[in-house]
Amino acid sequence: MAKKRPASCLELDVEIVRGPSPGPGRSAFVACNNLVWTVAFPAGKTPEDSIAEQTRKALKALDDRLAQAGTDKSRMLEATVFVKEMSMKEEMDSVWREWVPEGCGVSRACVAADLAPGDLVEMKVTAAANPKVAIVRGPAPGPGRSAFVSCNNLVWTVAFPAGKTPEDSVAKQTRKALKALDDRLAQAGTDKSRMLEATVFVKEMSMKEEMDSVWREWVPEGCGVSRACVAADLAPGDLVEMKVTAAANPKVAIVRGPAPGPGRSAFVSCNNLVWTVAFPAGKTPE
């Protein structure tokens, strides 16, 4: 049964609803500010399952969690799909395309990462909680996907290095991805000065500094975002991909914390939500 947070958690006068706990420190879903966040795994998986079978099981679990939160897949806004190996993407995608209702494509990234033992696919999703809240979906780059999705004064989008070539350096692909990001944000009626948070995926962690040098030049002064950068296996030929949330309304206030580096903020607050990233400060080799 979903429950409201206890009084000891109250910081602001904003209601948070948390779903059943699958384990300590976790909730099946969390709803706040007309949004729902949830994660889905291939419940009931077997060692014999194909990626397609595990995808169907994960999507069934996602349907169940969205229903628990009082919403459904037609209200999905954005997703990150993690597959065990990038070679599994097309088979996963064929099931995804059948599952997403027509006209309800989401802003979606798909990367390969090491998953829990036996898992071939996992999904992290944001959906609209209120059926009366308007959702604007951009052009469809493919079935089950949208170039951007806007809802609740927020915009979600993903950028790839459009027009990449095998000769491209990571800096060149980063510029191409940021150009694609500028274009998608403009389509959604916003721009990079309204960005709130981002996850940058690079093919290898050794590429981060080169990507970062282009990122720092591109982000307007005073508009640093809450940003993570991780290495993951990407679509063939891609060296960098980006997943971004931005403010849709230019009149909505954005509060940015101290800058840990150019183009970044320790936290960003907007729309009664806060985005931040944490690293092991003071780490030692031991």
XYZ file of N, CA and C in Angstrom:
858
model
N 0.847 -1.202 0.000
C 0.000 0.000 0.000
C 0.878 1.245 0.000
N 0.564 2.198 -0.856
C 1.331 3.434 -0.915
C 1.170 4.215 0.375
N 2.222 4.908 0.768
C 2.142 5.674 2.008
C 2.804 7.034 1.842
N 2.315 7.992 2.611
C 2.924 9.317 2.626
C 4.152 9.262 3.522
N 5.096 10.191 3.279
C 6.303 10.207 4.087
C 5.977 10.607 5.522
N 6.725 10.114 6.501
C 6.492 10.505 7.897
C 6.871 11.951 8.138
N 6.347 12.508 9.218
C 6.584 13.919 9.537
C 8.070 14.214 9.673
N 8.859 13.219 10.115
C 10.290 13.440 10.305
C 11.013 13.724 8.998
N 10.397 13.358 7.853
C 11.013 13.603 6.544
C 10.605 14.955 5.973
N 9.632 15.618 6.598
C 9.075 16.832 6.010
C 10.091 17.967 6.023
N 10.323 18.535 4.831
C 11.179 19.696 4.694
C 10.387 20.859 4.114
N 9.553 20.546 3.138
C 8.741 21.555 2.468
C 7.293 21.089 2.485
N 6.421 22.010 2.173
C 5.002 21.663 2.155
C 4.627 21.040 0.813
N 5.303 19.951 0.458
C 5.059 19.212 -0.779
C 4.818 17.758 -0.408
N 3.741 17.200 -0.906
C 3.407 15.819 -0.559
C 4.229 14.833 -1.374
N 4.779 13.831 -0.705
C 5.501 12.734 -1.351
C 4.776 11.441 -1.011
N 4.454 10.650 -2.019
C 3.826 9.342 -1.812
C 4.824 8.270 -2.215
N 5.047 7.321 -1.322
C 6.002 6.248 -1.577
C 5.262 4.907 -1.649
N 5.592 4.115 -2.668
C 4.970 2.808 -2.828
C 5.549 1.782 -1.869
N 5.121 0.527 -1.998
C 5.646 -0.549 -1.136
C 7.162 -0.639 -1.233
N 7.776 -1.130 -0.187
C 9.231 -1.210 -0.142
C 9.714 -2.581 -0.616
N 10.448 -2.656 -1.753
C 11.010 -3.940 -2.187
C 12.247 -4.320 -1.383
N 12.731 -3.365 -0.578
C 13.896 -3.615 0.259
C 14.212 -2.355 1.038
N 15.031 -2.451 2.105
C 15.345 -1.280 2.920
C 15.905 -0.131 2.082
N 15.388 1.083 2.330
C 15.885 2.265 1.647
C 15.368 2.444 0.236
N 14.382 1.610 -0.157
C 13.867 1.682 -1.522
C 12.344 1.672 -1.507
N 11.739 2.187 -2.595
C 10.285 2.152 -2.790
C 9.998 1.663 -4.200
N 8.887 0.953 -4.367
C 8.497 0.467 -5.692
C 8.261 1.637 -6.638
N 7.772 2.738 -6.099
C 7.633 3.978 -6.855
C 7.618 5.130 -5.864
N 7.884 6.332 -6.358
C 7.739 7.551 -5.562
C 7.010 8.569 -6.435
N 5.990 9.219 -5.854
C 5.207 10.229 -6.570
C 5.300 11.557 -5.832
N 5.516 12.631 -6.606
C 5.597 13.978 -6.042
C 5.438 14.971 -7.175
N 4.755 16.088 -6.904
C 4.678 17.160 -7.898
C 4.082 16.692 -9.223
N 3.080 15.821 -9.148
C 2.428 15.303 -10.353
C 3.326 14.417 -11.208
N 4.421 13.920 -10.623
C 5.316 13.018 -11.338
C 5.490 11.724 -10.560
N 5.796 10.655 -11.287
C 6.046 9.338 -10.686
C 7.386 8.826 -11.193
N 8.213 8.334 -10.279
C 9.476 7.702 -10.652
C 9.415 6.229 -10.247
N 9.865 5.355 -11.128
C 9.884 3.937 -10.785
C 10.967 3.225 -11.586
N 11.260 2.008 -11.171
C 12.276 1.164 -11.812
C 11.667 -0.216 -12.012
N 12.006 -0.867 -13.124
C 11.451 -2.199 -13.392
C 12.562 -3.191 -13.718
N 12.404 -4.391 -13.185
C 13.327 -5.493 -13.408
C 12.540 -6.665 -14.007
N 13.216 -7.633 -14.606
C 12.505 -8.787 -15.179
C 12.079 -9.786 -14.100
N 10.998 -9.455 -13.383
C 10.510 -10.328 -12.307
C 10.176 -11.705 -12.860
N 10.588 -12.743 -12.152
C 10.303 -14.111 -12.597
C 11.228 -14.587 -13.702
N 12.353 -13.926 -13.874
C 13.306 -14.324 -14.919
C 13.822 -15.740 -14.679
N 14.240 -16.391 -15.754
C 14.866 -17.710 -15.672
C 16.162 -17.672 -16.477
N 17.089 -18.597 -16.209
C 18.349 -18.612 -16.964
C 18.139 -18.846 -18.463
N 16.978 -19.417 -18.814
C 16.713 -19.718 -20.219
C 16.122 -18.530 -20.981
N 15.734 -17.482 -20.272
C 15.063 -16.348 -20.921
C 15.955 -15.676 -21.966
N 15.351 -15.330 -23.093
C 16.003 -14.465 -24.076
C 15.860 -13.026 -23.609
N 16.547 -12.106 -24.282
C 16.387 -10.686 -23.947
C 14.953 -10.244 -24.211
N 14.323 -10.782 -25.243
C 12.928 -10.429 -25.532
C 12.015 -10.861 -24.383
N 12.225 -12.088 -23.875
C 11.384 -12.583 -22.773
C 11.602 -11.766 -21.508
N 12.863 -11.430 -21.214
C 13.132 -10.609 -20.025
C 12.550 -9.203 -20.196
N 12.588 -8.672 -21.416
C 12.004 -7.348 -21.647
C 10.507 -7.377 -21.380
N 9.820 -8.414 -21.854
C 8.362 -8.533 -21.598
C 8.091 -8.608 -20.097
N 8.919 -9.348 -19.359
C 8.723 -9.469 -17.912
C 8.980 -8.122 -17.213
N 10.015 -7.404 -17.661
C 10.295 -6.097 -17.066
C 9.170 -5.111 -17.374
N 8.632 -5.166 -18.582
C 7.540 -4.254 -18.951
C 6.251 -4.605 -18.211
N 6.044 -5.883 -17.939
C 4.889 -6.288 -17.122
C 5.048 -5.734 -15.706
N 6.270 -5.827 -15.158
C 6.532 -5.268 -13.826
C 6.347 -3.754 -13.845
N 6.739 -3.115 -14.934
C 6.575 -1.669 -15.053
C 5.094 -1.299 -15.117
N 4.314 -2.030 -15.886
C 2.860 -1.811 -15.909
C 2.282 -1.894 -14.494
N 2.703 -2.907 -13.753
C 2.181 -3.112 -12.393
C 2.553 -1.946 -11.471
N 3.797 -1.483 -11.549
C 4.240 -0.393 -10.669
C 3.566 0.923 -11.041
N 3.411 1.171 -12.318
C 2.716 2.384 -12.743
C 1.260 2.357 -12.274
N 0.630 1.180 -12.375
C -0.758 1.044 -11.916
C -0.854 1.287 -10.412
N 0.106 0.772 -9.653
C 0.128 1.012 -8.200
C 0.178 2.509 -7.895
N 0.882 3.244 -8.761
C 1.033 4.688 -8.560
C -0.126 5.483 -9.141
N -1.101 4.786 -9.737
C -2.287 5.454 -10.261
C -2.105 6.035 -11.647
N -1.126 5.516 -12.403
C -0.911 6.006 -13.763
C -0.695 4.803 -14.683
N -0.261 5.047 -15.921
C -0.037 3.933 -16.853
C 0.968 4.343 -17.922
N 1.285 3.414 -18.818
C 2.344 3.640 -19.802
C 2.031 4.762 -20.786
N 0.768 5.098 -20.948
C 0.415 6.204 -21.854
C 0.844 7.549 -21.284
N 1.196 7.582 -19.982
C 1.610 8.826 -19.317
C 3.125 8.866 -19.087
N 3.846 7.901 -19.632
C 5.300 7.906 -19.476
C 5.916 9.116 -20.163
N 6.976 9.647 -19.556
C 7.635 10.839 -20.072
C 9.051 10.540 -20.558
N 9.814 9.857 -19.719
C 11.205 9.559 -20.092
C 11.621 8.225 -19.495
N 12.644 7.629 -20.105
C 13.126 6.329 -19.637
C 14.603 6.163 -19.969
N 15.285 5.417 -19.119
C 16.605 4.897 -19.455
C 16.510 3.382 -19.401
N 16.861 2.735 -20.505
C 16.860 1.273 -20.563
C 18.316 0.806 -20.523
N 18.616 -0.056 -19.572
C 19.948 -0.638 -19.447
C 19.895 -2.075 -19.949
N 20.747 -2.417 -20.901
C 20.845 -3.798 -21.370
C 22.221 -4.342 -20.994
N 22.292 -5.654 -20.871
C 23.542 -6.296 -20.448
C 24.639 -6.101 -21.495
N 24.256 -6.198 -22.769
C 25.193 -5.994 -23.872
C 24.485 -5.207 -24.962
N 25.206 -4.330 -25.647
C 24.577 -3.477 -26.653
C 24.019 -4.280 -27.819
N 24.561 -5.484 -28.027
C 24.056 -6.347 -29.100
C 22.618 -6.782 -28.840
N 22.130 -6.605 -27.601
C 20.762 -6.996 -27.232
C 19.749 -5.880 -27.502
N 20.218 -4.699 -27.861
C 19.326 -3.546 -27.970
C 18.196 -3.767 -28.976
N 18.503 -4.282 -30.150
C 17.482 -4.401 -31.191
C 16.367 -5.355 -30.763
N 16.735 -6.467 -30.128
C 15.713 -7.424 -29.676
C 14.858 -6.817 -28.560
N 15.509 -6.091 -27.631
C 14.755 -5.375 -26.596
C 13.819 -4.364 -27.241
N 14.358 -3.625 -28.219
C 13.619 -2.550 -28.863
C 12.370 -3.051 -29.584
N 12.447 -4.234 -30.157
C 11.282 -4.766 -30.884
C 10.113 -4.999 -29.929
N 10.421 -5.419 -28.695
C 9.370 -5.614 -27.688
C 8.882 -4.258 -27.182
N 9.811 -3.336 -26.954
C 9.455 -1.978 -26.503
C 8.479 -1.332 -27.486
N 8.784 -1.422 -28.774
C 7.955 -0.770 -29.794
C 6.528 -1.306 -29.788
N 6.374 -2.602 -29.566
C 5.030 -3.202 -29.504
C 4.278 -2.747 -28.264
N 5.003 -2.488 -27.189
C 4.398 -2.211 -25.883
C 3.942 -0.768 -25.726
N 4.705 0.182 -26.287
C 4.366 1.600 -26.109
C 3.137 1.945 -26.967
N 2.090 2.553 -26.394
C 0.909 2.916 -27.179
C 1.254 3.920 -28.277
N 0.553 3.837 -29.378
C 0.776 4.770 -30.482
C 0.554 6.212 -30.003
N 1.469 7.096 -30.386
C 1.352 8.495 -29.990
C 1.853 8.800 -28.602
N 2.443 7.794 -27.924
C 2.897 7.980 -26.535
C 4.396 7.727 -26.395
N 5.152 8.004 -27.444
C 6.600 7.806 -27.388
C 7.247 8.636 -26.299
N 8.310 8.103 -25.712
C 8.989 8.776 -24.598
C 10.379 9.244 -25.033
N 10.961 10.122 -24.248
C 12.366 10.487 -24.407
C 13.180 9.369 -23.764
N 13.897 8.600 -24.590
C 14.515 7.381 -24.059
C 15.973 7.236 -24.466
N 16.804 6.866 -23.495
C 18.180 6.469 -23.755
C 18.299 4.975 -23.535
N 19.228 4.330 -24.234
C 19.511 2.918 -24.017
C 21.015 2.733 -24.031
N 21.555 2.213 -22.926
C 22.995 1.978 -22.823
C 23.224 0.585 -22.245
N 24.404 0.057 -22.500
C 24.779 -1.240 -21.930
C 25.552 -1.016 -20.642
N 25.230 -1.826 -19.630
C 25.881 -1.703 -18.324
C 25.847 -3.055 -17.627
N 26.707 -3.218 -16.649
C 26.708 -4.446 -15.851
C 25.491 -4.413 -14.930
N 24.656 -5.446 -14.985
C 23.405 -5.470 -14.230
C 23.455 -6.529 -13.130
N 22.371 -6.617 -12.351
C 22.278 -7.631 -11.297
C 22.425 -9.024 -11.916
N 22.951 -9.982 -11.162
C 23.162 -11.326 -11.712
C 21.910 -11.891 -12.384
N 22.059 -12.329 -13.614
C 20.946 -12.931 -14.346
C 20.091 -11.955 -15.117
N 20.170 -10.648 -14.794
C 19.369 -9.645 -15.506
C 20.011 -9.303 -16.847
N 19.195 -9.253 -17.872
C 19.633 -8.817 -19.193
C 19.141 -7.414 -19.501
N 18.127 -6.940 -18.734
C 17.542 -5.625 -18.992
C 16.947 -5.068 -17.704
N 17.060 -3.766 -17.513
C 16.420 -3.046 -16.420
C 15.987 -1.685 -16.966
N 14.999 -1.060 -16.318
C 14.445 0.195 -16.818
C 14.197 1.175 -15.678
N 14.463 2.437 -15.951
C 14.206 3.521 -14.992
C 13.324 4.537 -15.702
N 12.187 4.873 -15.099
C 11.138 5.600 -15.815
C 10.582 6.749 -14.980
N 10.212 7.845 -15.659
C 9.423 8.920 -15.067
C 8.113 9.013 -15.838
N 7.007 9.163 -15.112
C 5.684 9.269 -15.736
C 4.911 10.405 -15.085
N 3.890 10.872 -15.782
C 2.974 11.860 -15.209
C 1.987 11.144 -14.304
N 1.743 11.721 -13.122
C 0.834 11.089 -12.164
C -0.616 11.461 -12.419
N -0.835 12.684 -12.856
C -2.195 13.213 -12.993
C -2.675 13.092 -14.439
N -3.765 12.367 -14.684
C -4.245 12.200 -16.067
C -4.705 13.495 -16.716
N -4.895 14.553 -15.897
C -5.346 15.838 -16.449
C -4.184 16.758 -16.823
N -2.960 16.373 -16.465
C -1.794 17.193 -16.785
C -1.441 17.014 -18.260
N -1.258 18.121 -18.967
C -0.949 18.061 -20.398
C 0.464 17.537 -20.631
N 0.610 16.687 -21.654
C 1.908 16.173 -22.081
C 2.104 16.559 -23.546
N 3.231 17.178 -23.843
C 3.566 17.522 -25.228
C 4.709 16.619 -25.663
N 4.521 15.936 -26.781
C 5.545 15.020 -27.293
C 6.077 15.541 -28.624
N 7.399 15.561 -28.755
C 8.028 16.027 -29.977
C 7.963 14.987 -31.077
N 8.597 15.264 -32.225
C 8.614 14.311 -33.337
C 9.194 12.966 -32.894
N 8.774 11.905 -33.567
C 9.215 10.554 -33.216
C 10.435 10.165 -34.043
N 11.619 10.011 -33.410
C 12.784 9.525 -34.154
C 12.682 8.038 -34.462
N 11.699 7.373 -33.849
C 11.455 5.947 -34.060
C 10.255 5.529 -33.248
N 9.653 4.360 -33.541
C 8.472 3.908 -32.798
C 8.752 3.830 -31.290
N 7.795 4.321 -30.494
C 7.927 4.247 -29.043
C 8.815 5.304 -28.430
N 9.254 6.274 -29.259
C 10.172 7.302 -28.767
C 9.735 8.679 -29.252
N 10.166 9.725 -28.515
C 9.923 11.114 -28.903
C 11.225 11.894 -28.786
N 11.417 12.878 -29.675
C 12.627 13.703 -29.637
C 12.717 14.465 -28.322
N 11.565 14.860 -27.796
C 11.497 15.457 -26.461
C 10.096 15.215 -25.928
N 9.959 15.312 -24.609
C 8.645 15.255 -23.963
C 8.610 16.375 -22.928
N 7.506 17.119 -22.915
C 7.342 18.246 -21.997
C 6.090 18.030 -21.155
N 6.225 18.260 -19.855
C 5.102 18.098 -18.924
C 5.470 18.772 -17.611
N 4.484 19.383 -16.969
C 4.710 19.911 -15.631
C 5.836 20.948 -15.594
N 5.940 21.760 -16.654
C 6.973 22.795 -16.768
C 8.390 22.236 -16.881
N 8.523 20.953 -17.246
C 9.825 20.333 -17.441
C 9.902 19.729 -18.837
N 11.124 19.623 -19.353
C 11.382 19.008 -20.652
C 12.441 17.926 -20.483
N 12.189 16.768 -21.080
C 13.171 15.685 -21.100
C 13.588 15.436 -22.539
N 14.885 15.262 -22.757
C 15.348 14.938 -24.103
C 16.667 14.180 -24.028
N 17.033 13.579 -25.147
C 18.266 12.808 -25.276
C 18.962 13.270 -26.547
N 20.285 13.368 -26.511
C 21.023 13.817 -27.690
C 22.120 12.830 -28.058
N 22.241 12.600 -29.343
C 23.248 11.716 -29.915
C 24.105 12.525 -30.897
N 25.297 12.040 -31.263
C 26.150 12.773 -32.205
C 25.664 12.589 -33.646
N 24.620 13.333 -34.020
C 24.051 13.229 -35.362
C 25.109 13.577 -36.406
N 25.172 12.767 -37.459
C 26.144 13.009 -38.515
C 27.547 12.570 -38.165
N 27.675 11.692 -37.171
C 29.001 11.199 -36.765
C 29.689 10.465 -37.918
N 31.012 10.441 -37.878
C 31.797 9.671 -38.841
C 32.808 8.834 -38.061
N 33.333 7.768 -38.676
C 34.331 6.934 -37.973
C 35.590 7.701 -37.595
N 35.833 8.825 -38.293
C 37.049 9.614 -38.022
C 36.877 10.596 -36.866
N 35.663 10.787 -36.399
C 35.397 11.783 -35.362
C 36.143 11.486 -34.067
N 36.721 12.535 -33.486
C 37.246 12.448 -32.122
C 36.076 12.572 -31.149
N 36.323 12.338 -29.861
C 35.254 12.499 -28.877
C 34.844 13.970 -28.786
N 35.800 14.900 -28.982
C 35.452 16.331 -28.970
C 34.501 16.661 -30.113
N 34.780 16.106 -31.285
C 33.931 16.381 -32.449
C 32.537 15.787 -32.249
N 32.468 14.554 -31.732
C 31.156 13.952 -31.461
C 30.424 14.716 -30.371
N 31.150 15.230 -29.393
C 30.492 16.016 -28.336
C 29.863 17.271 -28.933
N 30.581 17.946 -29.825
C 30.006 19.136 -30.478
C 28.762 18.777 -31.279
N 28.785 17.637 -31.953
C 27.625 17.210 -32.754
C 26.441 16.864 -31.833
N 26.737 16.209 -30.717
C 25.668 15.879 -29.769
C 25.080 17.144 -29.157
N 25.938 18.118 -28.828
C 25.447 19.370 -28.236
C 24.663 20.193 -29.248
N 25.037 20.126 -30.517
C 24.245 20.789 -31.557
C 22.863 20.141 -31.645
N 22.818 18.798 -31.595
C 21.532 18.086 -31.603
C 20.714 18.448 -30.371
N 21.397 18.616 -29.223
C 20.709 18.989 -27.990
C 20.132 20.396 -28.099
N 20.908 21.336 -28.638
C 20.389 22.690 -28.877
C 19.120 22.635 -29.729
N 19.148 21.828 -30.781
C 18.006 21.735 -31.695
C 16.776 21.163 -30.987
N 16.970 20.130 -30.188
C 15.828 19.505 -29.501
C 15.256 20.426 -28.428
N 16.121 21.096 -27.703
C 15.632 22.044 -26.698
C 14.843 23.170 -27.363
N 15.343 23.653 -28.503
C 14.626 24.705 -29.231
C 13.263 24.217 -29.704
N 13.192 22.975 -30.186
C 11.907 22.396 -30.594
C 10.913 22.396 -29.435
N 11.439 22.203 -28.222
C 10.595 22.141 -27.031
C 10.299 23.527 -26.455
N 10.855 24.577 -27.080
C 10.583 25.934 -26.628
C 11.462 26.396 -25.490
N 12.638 25.761 -25.325
C 13.547 26.161 -24.252
C 14.966 26.200 -24.809
N 15.965 26.355 -23.937
C 17.351 26.387 -24.420
C 18.296 25.944 -23.306
N 19.594 25.921 -23.623
C 20.577 25.371 -22.697
C 20.709 26.185 -21.410
N 20.307 27.452 -21.424
C 20.368 28.252 -20.198
C 19.344 27.794 -19.172
N 18.370 26.975 -19.609
C 17.317 26.463 -18.720
C 17.547 25.002 -18.324
N 18.700 24.442 -18.701
C 18.997 23.060 -18.316
C 19.119 22.927 -16.803
N 18.639 21.798 -16.302
C 18.654 21.539 -14.866
C 19.628 20.423 -14.497
N 19.522 19.318 -15.201
C 20.384 18.177 -14.883
C 20.692 17.400 -16.142
N 21.799 16.643 -16.091
C 22.207 15.853 -17.250
C 22.991 14.635 -16.802
N 22.882 13.568 -17.587
C 23.793 12.438 -17.488
C 24.490 12.325 -18.835
N 25.808 12.366 -18.818
C 26.591 12.203 -20.041
C 27.207 10.812 -20.020
N 26.939 10.043 -21.063
C 27.531 8.712 -21.221
C 28.681 8.817 -22.219
N 29.857 8.366 -21.832
C 30.991 8.298 -22.753
C 31.355 6.826 -22.959
N 31.932 6.550 -24.103
C 32.268 5.160 -24.451
C 33.313 4.593 -23.506
N 34.304 5.426 -23.167
C 35.358 5.031 -22.226
C 35.633 6.210 -21.302
N 35.943 5.938 -20.048
C 36.133 7.021 -19.085
C 37.341 7.888 -19.432
N 38.279 7.335 -20.209
C 39.433 8.124 -20.634
C 39.026 9.275 -21.557
N 37.789 9.241 -22.081
C 37.289 10.282 -22.984
C 36.655 11.458 -22.242
N 36.489 11.323 -20.925
C 35.736 12.329 -20.167
C 36.354 13.724 -20.272
N 37.661 13.844 -20.134
C 38.277 15.174 -20.117
C 38.099 15.887 -21.455
N 38.224 15.137 -22.548
C 38.044 15.748 -23.867
C 36.596 16.184 -24.073
N 35.649 15.330 -23.655
C 34.234 15.712 -23.710
C 33.994 16.941 -22.855
N 34.582 16.939 -21.655
C 34.354 18.005 -20.680
C 34.842 19.362 -21.186
N 35.930 19.373 -21.931
C 36.465 20.643 -22.422
C 35.469 21.304 -23.385
N 34.760 20.488 -24.171
C 33.747 21.026 -25.083
C 32.513 21.446 -24.290
N 32.118 20.632 -23.311
C 30.951 20.935 -22.465
C 31.125 22.286 -21.773
N 32.327 22.521 -21.212
C 32.581 23.759 -20.464
C 32.435 25.000 -21.355
N 32.863 24.894 -22.596
C 32.728 26.014 -23.538
C 31.270 26.270 -23.909
N 30.475 25.190 -23.939
C 29.100 25.249 -24.456
C 28.096 25.779 -23.432
N 28.280 25.438 -22.164
C 27.316 25.843 -21.129
C 27.477 27.336 -20.836
N 26.391 28.120 -20.876
C 26.497 29.555 -20.598
C 26.972 29.810 -19.159
N 27.711 30.885 -18.973
C 28.187 31.238 -17.631
C 27.001 31.435 -16.687
N 27.112 30.864 -15.495
C 26.049 30.977 -14.503
C 24.916 29.990 -14.689
N 25.050 29.085 -15.659
C 23.969 28.125 -15.962
C 24.426 26.688 -15.790
N 25.382 26.457 -14.897
C 25.858 25.099 -14.646
C 24.742 24.176 -14.211
N 24.836 22.909 -14.599
C 23.804 21.930 -14.288
C 24.326 20.902 -13.289
N 23.396 20.163 -12.703
C 23.749 18.990 -11.903
C 24.032 17.861 -12.893
N 25.301 17.468 -13.008
C 25.669 16.542 -14.078
C 26.491 15.370 -13.588
N 26.106 14.167 -14.054
C 26.905 12.967 -13.861
C 27.529 12.599 -15.200
N 28.685 11.943 -15.158
C 29.311 11.417 -16.372
C 29.795 10.010 -16.067
N 29.313 9.039 -16.846
C 29.698 7.643 -16.637
C 30.071 7.013 -17.973
N 30.886 5.974 -17.909
C 31.239 5.222 -19.108
C 30.259 4.064 -19.278
N 29.803 3.878 -20.511
C 28.867 2.796 -20.819
C 29.048 2.408 -22.281
N 28.681 1.191 -22.605
C 28.715 0.788 -24.007
C 27.530 1.451 -24.706
N 27.804 2.108 -25.840
C 26.790 2.902 -26.529
C 26.460 2.276 -27.881
N 25.544 2.916 -28.608
C 25.193 2.457 -29.945
C 26.444 2.426 -30.813
N 26.510 1.515 -31.789
C 27.714 1.389 -32.618
C 28.161 2.732 -33.195
N 29.433 3.061 -32.981
C 30.007 4.297 -33.513
C 29.876 5.495 -32.603
N 28.969 5.444 -31.624
C 28.796 6.572 -30.702
C 29.901 6.570 -29.644
N 30.482 7.739 -29.416
C 31.462 7.915 -28.342
C 30.858 8.657 -27.167
N 29.730 9.354 -27.395
C 29.101 10.153 -26.347
C 27.596 10.243 -26.603
N 26.811 10.232 -25.544
C 25.363 10.473 -25.597
C 24.988 11.266 -24.345
N 23.873 11.984 -24.400
C 23.469 12.848 -23.290
C 21.987 12.730 -23.014
N 21.645 12.732 -21.761
C 20.252 12.672 -21.318
C 20.032 13.878 -20.418
N 19.030 14.703 -20.740
C 18.921 16.031 -20.127
C 17.493 16.326 -19.670
N 17.386 17.047 -18.546
C 16.126 17.652 -18.101
C 16.314 19.162 -18.083
N 15.324 19.887 -18.595
C 15.387 21.350 -18.628
C 14.061 21.929 -18.165
N 14.075 23.195 -17.788
C 12.839 23.906 -17.455
C 12.178 24.348 -18.755
N 10.864 24.146 -18.840
C 10.136 24.505 -20.060
C 9.728 25.963 -20.074
N 9.401 26.487 -18.916
C 8.842 27.836 -18.804
C 9.926 28.833 -18.428
N 10.191 29.851 -19.258
C 11.251 30.820 -18.937
C 10.974 31.639 -17.684
N 9.733 31.617 -17.201
C 9.389 32.390 -16.006
C 9.555 31.582 -14.716
N 9.831 30.289 -14.852
C 10.006 29.448 -13.663
C 11.389 29.704 -13.069
N 11.435 29.942 -11.757
C 12.707 30.239 -11.090
C 13.593 29.000 -11.021
N 14.894 29.186 -11.256
C 15.895 28.124 -11.132
C 16.939 28.597 -10.126
N 17.226 27.777 -9.122
C 18.271 28.082 -8.146
C 19.423 27.115 -8.380
N 20.617 27.675 -8.555
C 21.803 26.849 -8.813
C 22.780 26.973 -7.653
N 23.269 25.826 -7.186
C 24.225 25.823 -6.088
C 25.618 26.206 -6.546
N 26.604 26.134 -5.642
C 27.989 26.459 -5.991
C 28.472 25.593 -7.154
N 29.430 26.108 -7.899
C 29.956 25.391 -9.068
C 31.179 24.567 -8.679
N 31.083 23.220 -8.732
C 32.275 22.397 -8.472
C 33.251 22.445 -9.644
N 32.791 23.003 -10.766
C 33.627 23.150 -11.950
C 32.828 23.862 -13.022
N 33.475 24.389 -14.067
C 32.753 25.101 -15.123
C 31.663 24.234 -15.752
N 30.482 24.843 -15.954
C 29.386 24.123 -16.594
C 28.615 23.198 -15.684
N 28.915 23.252 -14.372
C 28.261 22.353 -13.424
C 27.840 23.110 -12.169
N 26.837 22.556 -11.465
C 26.385 23.102 -10.183
C 26.285 21.961 -9.174
N 26.557 22.271 -7.915
C 26.473 21.261 -6.860
C 25.045 20.732 -6.737
N 24.079 21.623 -6.971
C 22.670 21.221 -7.028
C 21.939 22.230 -7.890
N 20.800 21.829 -8.388
C 19.904 22.735 -9.103
C 18.494 22.480 -8.585
N 17.775 23.564 -8.285
C 16.415 23.469 -7.751
C 15.449 24.211 -8.672
N 14.322 23.576 -8.968
C 13.306 24.172 -9.836
C 12.013 23.389 -9.673
N 10.895 24.078 -9.682
C 9.611 23.375 -9.701
C 9.394 22.490 -8.469
N 9.919 22.937 -7.316
C 9.805 22.172 -6.067
C 10.570 20.856 -6.091
N 11.543 20.739 -6.980
C 12.396 19.553 -7.056
C 13.849 19.992 -6.999
N 14.719 19.097 -6.546
C 16.156 19.363 -6.477
C 16.906 18.215 -7.156
N 17.882 18.570 -7.983
C 18.748 17.571 -8.611
C 20.165 17.772 -8.087
N 20.841 16.688 -7.756
C 22.233 16.764 -7.316
C 22.923 15.444 -7.599
N 24.249 15.449 -7.524
C 25.071 14.267 -7.753
C 26.087 14.201 -6.626
N 26.392 12.993 -6.155
C 27.355 12.840 -5.063
C 28.493 11.910 -5.483
N 29.690 12.282 -5.074
C 30.896 11.504 -5.344
C 31.572 11.178 -4.001
N 32.476 10.206 -3.957
C 33.133 9.852 -2.695
C 34.229 10.862 -2.340
N 33.818 12.010 -1.827
C 34.767 13.059 -1.451
C 35.743 12.523 -0.407
N 37.022 12.863 -0.564
C 38.028 12.412 0.397
C 38.391 10.965 0.239
N 38.072 10.378 -0.919
C 38.395 8.955 -1.153
C 39.914 8.735 -1.087
N 40.306 7.518 -0.752
C 41.726 7.144 -0.745
C 41.874 5.823 -1.489
N 43.064 5.496 -1.962
C 43.266 4.219 -2.669
C 42.900 3.009 -1.826
N 42.954 3.183 -0.490
C 42.636 2.085 0.424
C 41.146 1.944 0.663
